[in-house]
Amino acid sequence: MAHRRLSLRWLVLQLGLGLAWIGLLASRASGPVGTGLTPAQVGQMLLLAGWLPSVALAVWQMGHRSWRALIASDVLGAGLLVLLACTAYLPLFFFNVVWFLPLALLPRGVISELLVRGLRAVFQFCQIAIKG
């Protein structure tokens, strides 16, 4: 039961990283490098066409958390999203597909695993310090 709870926490962290990254990218839409879309429109586009398809990858990564599997699946997921952006999404979003590239390049599985392991080490250190 504890392993399942840790896996669900990892999944929430991984999906939350994606949402935070979308929020950051969408906030950049109103700047001088924006393409005329509002931040809300960019966020909605990235959420529906970029983040939702990655949920299946995140669920798969939850069960396969070795470094090799995480790196390979992050690279494969990024490649598929870039391929989608350059083919199927191009007629839908025209030049706005450029927003999918930074979303694809964030290795959320690897970052999630690093954060979980780091937090676990800090927590164990605090427990030792309190006992000692």
mmCIF file of C-alpha atoms in Angstrom:
data_model
loop_
_atom_site.group_PDB
_atom_site.id
_atom_site.type_symbol
_atom_site.label_atom_id
_atom_site.label_comp_id
_atom_site.label_asym_id
_atom_site.label_seq_id
_atom_site.Cartn_x
_atom_site.Cartn_y
_atom_site.Cartn_z
ATOM 1 C CA MET A 1 0.000 0.000 0.000
ATOM 2 C CA ALA A 2 2.835 2.406 0.835
ATOM 3 C CA HIS A 3 4.521 1.708 -2.531
ATOM 4 C CA ARG A 4 1.269 2.487 -4.350
ATOM 5 C CA ARG A 5 0.903 5.749 -2.408
ATOM 6 C CA LEU A 6 4.481 6.744 -3.298
ATOM 7 C CA SER A 7 3.810 5.911 -6.945
ATOM 8 C CA LEU A 8 0.681 8.071 -6.950
ATOM 9 C CA ARG A 9 2.640 10.920 -5.366
ATOM 10 C CA TRP A 10 5.259 10.523 -8.085
ATOM 11 C CA LEU A 11 2.547 10.615 -10.761
ATOM 12 C CA VAL A 12 0.992 13.762 -9.286
ATOM 13 C CA LEU A 13 4.437 15.382 -9.122
ATOM 14 C CA GLN A 14 5.204 14.433 -12.722
ATOM 15 C CA LEU A 15 1.877 15.730 -14.035
ATOM 16 C CA GLY A 16 2.151 18.846 -11.866
ATOM 17 C CA LEU A 17 5.560 19.627 -13.375
ATOM 18 C CA GLY A 18 3.960 19.522 -16.803
ATOM 19 C CA LEU A 19 1.179 21.872 -15.720
ATOM 20 C CA ALA A 20 3.646 24.280 -14.124
ATOM 21 C CA TRP A 21 5.750 24.282 -17.292
ATOM 22 C CA ILE A 22 2.627 24.992 -19.378
ATOM 23 C CA GLY A 23 1.799 27.896 -17.072
ATOM 24 C CA LEU A 24 5.292 29.306 -17.475
ATOM 25 C CA LEU A 25 5.206 28.925 -21.260
ATOM 26 C CA ALA A 26 1.751 30.459 -21.489
ATOM 27 C CA SER A 27 2.858 33.461 -19.443
ATOM 28 C CA ARG A 28 5.548 34.118 -22.069
ATOM 29 C CA ALA A 29 2.901 34.433 -24.820
ATOM 30 C CA SER A 30 2.161 38.044 -23.997
ATOM 31 C CA GLY A 31 5.809 39.086 -24.217
ATOM 32 C CA PRO A 32 7.651 40.439 -27.249
ATOM 33 C CA VAL A 33 8.293 36.904 -28.531
ATOM 34 C CA GLY A 34 4.582 36.064 -28.504
ATOM 35 C CA THR A 35 2.716 35.086 -31.659
ATOM 36 C CA GLY A 36 -0.381 37.185 -31.077
ATOM 37 C CA LEU A 37 -2.142 34.659 -28.862
ATOM 38 C CA THR A 38 -3.225 35.443 -25.343
ATOM 39 C CA PRO A 39 -1.613 33.467 -22.522
ATOM 40 C CA ALA A 40 -4.923 31.688 -21.908
ATOM 41 C CA GLN A 41 -5.098 30.546 -25.542
ATOM 42 C CA VAL A 42 -1.530 29.250 -25.501
ATOM 43 C CA GLY A 43 -2.152 27.472 -22.188
ATOM 44 C CA GLN A 44 -5.331 25.855 -23.488
ATOM 45 C CA MET A 45 -3.601 24.737 -26.694
ATOM 46 C CA LEU A 46 -0.692 23.206 -24.777
ATOM 47 C CA LEU A 47 -2.956 21.597 -22.197
ATOM 48 C CA LEU A 48 -5.302 19.917 -24.649
ATOM 49 C CA ALA A 49 -2.877 18.979 -27.412
ATOM 50 C CA GLY A 50 0.378 18.565 -25.500
ATOM 51 C CA TRP A 51 -0.214 17.709 -21.860
ATOM 52 C CA LEU A 52 -3.274 15.431 -22.039
ATOM 53 C CA PRO A 53 -1.618 12.973 -24.461
ATOM 54 C CA SER A 54 1.381 12.791 -22.097
ATOM 55 C CA VAL A 55 -0.773 11.495 -19.223
ATOM 56 C CA ALA A 56 -0.556 7.960 -20.658
ATOM 57 C CA LEU A 57 3.244 8.230 -20.728
ATOM 58 C CA ALA A 58 3.268 9.443 -17.114
ATOM 59 C CA VAL A 59 1.146 6.483 -16.011
ATOM 60 C CA TRP A 60 3.504 4.087 -17.807
ATOM 61 C CA GLN A 61 6.537 5.783 -16.224
ATOM 62 C CA MET A 62 4.957 5.390 -12.789
ATOM 63 C CA GLY A 63 5.405 1.634 -13.099
ATOM 64 C CA HIS A 64 8.814 1.736 -14.814
ATOM 65 C CA ARG A 65 10.991 4.060 -12.778
ATOM 66 C CA SER A 66 14.480 2.825 -13.647
ATOM 67 C CA TRP A 67 16.781 5.512 -14.995
ATOM 68 C CA ARG A 68 17.096 3.814 -18.360
ATOM 69 C CA ALA A 69 13.331 3.515 -18.789
ATOM 70 C CA LEU A 70 12.704 7.106 -17.665
ATOM 71 C CA ILE A 71 15.314 8.591 -19.993
ATOM 72 C CA ALA A 72 14.233 6.473 -22.961
ATOM 73 C CA SER A 73 10.543 7.200 -22.448
ATOM 74 C CA ASP A 74 11.168 10.950 -21.976
ATOM 75 C CA VAL A 75 13.168 11.043 -25.223
ATOM 76 C CA LEU A 76 10.548 8.980 -27.046
ATOM 77 C CA GLY A 77 7.713 11.131 -25.687
ATOM 78 C CA ALA A 78 9.530 14.316 -26.715
ATOM 79 C CA GLY A 79 10.148 12.933 -30.176
ATOM 80 C CA LEU A 80 6.509 11.972 -30.619
ATOM 81 C CA LEU A 81 5.284 15.394 -29.481
ATOM 82 C CA VAL A 82 7.704 17.162 -31.838
ATOM 83 C CA LEU A 83 6.598 14.843 -34.656
ATOM 84 C CA LEU A 84 2.951 15.613 -33.892
ATOM 85 C CA ALA A 85 3.687 19.338 -33.788
ATOM 86 C CA CYS A 86 5.421 19.224 -37.165
ATOM 87 C CA THR A 87 2.780 17.082 -38.899
ATOM 88 C CA ALA A 88 -0.729 16.765 -37.466
ATOM 89 C CA TYR A 89 -0.726 19.970 -35.411
ATOM 90 C CA LEU A 90 0.741 22.168 -38.150
ATOM 91 C CA PRO A 91 -2.550 22.552 -40.080
ATOM 92 C CA LEU A 92 -4.414 23.151 -36.808
ATOM 93 C CA PHE A 93 -2.124 25.657 -35.128
ATOM 94 C CA PHE A 94 0.036 26.976 -38.015
ATOM 95 C CA PHE A 95 3.079 28.779 -36.624
ATOM 96 C CA ASN A 96 1.915 28.330 -33.057
ATOM 97 C CA VAL A 97 3.406 24.822 -33.036
ATOM 98 C CA VAL A 98 6.584 26.491 -31.808
ATOM 99 C CA TRP A 99 5.024 26.431 -28.319
ATOM 100 C CA PHE A 100 5.087 22.611 -28.321
ATOM 101 C CA LEU A 101 8.866 22.364 -28.628
ATOM 102 C CA PRO A 102 9.773 23.618 -25.125
ATOM 103 C CA LEU A 103 6.927 21.512 -23.713
ATOM 104 C CA ALA A 104 8.357 18.434 -25.395
ATOM 105 C CA LEU A 105 11.911 19.114 -24.240
ATOM 106 C CA LEU A 106 11.158 19.068 -20.499
ATOM 107 C CA PRO A 107 12.189 15.607 -19.210
ATOM 108 C CA ARG A 108 9.423 15.382 -16.614
ATOM 109 C CA GLY A 109 10.005 11.734 -15.700
ATOM 110 C CA VAL A 110 13.681 12.224 -14.920
ATOM 111 C CA ILE A 111 13.063 15.491 -13.045
ATOM 112 C CA SER A 112 10.280 13.869 -11.003
ATOM 113 C CA GLU A 113 12.530 10.987 -10.026
ATOM 114 C CA LEU A 114 15.331 13.361 -9.025
ATOM 115 C CA LEU A 115 12.934 15.408 -6.891
ATOM 116 C CA VAL A 116 11.445 12.336 -5.207
ATOM 117 C CA ARG A 117 14.859 10.873 -4.397
ATOM 118 C CA GLY A 118 16.148 14.232 -3.166
ATOM 119 C CA LEU A 119 13.113 14.811 -0.957
ATOM 120 C CA ARG A 120 13.380 11.280 0.413
ATOM 121 C CA ALA A 121 17.061 11.876 1.304
ATOM 122 C CA VAL A 122 16.249 15.182 3.005
ATOM 123 C CA PHE A 123 13.409 13.554 4.941
ATOM 124 C CA GLN A 124 15.667 10.698 6.102
ATOM 125 C CA PHE A 125 18.373 13.172 7.100
ATOM 126 C CA CYS A 126 15.850 15.172 9.155
ATOM 127 C CA GLN A 127 14.660 12.010 10.884
ATOM 128 C CA ILE A 128 18.240 11.070 11.782
ATOM 129 C CA ALA A 129 18.970 14.598 13.014
ATOM 130 C CA ILE A 130 15.878 14.616 15.223
ATOM 131 C CA LYS A 131 16.699 11.187 16.722
ATOM 132 C CA GLY A 132 20.393 12.004 17.200
#
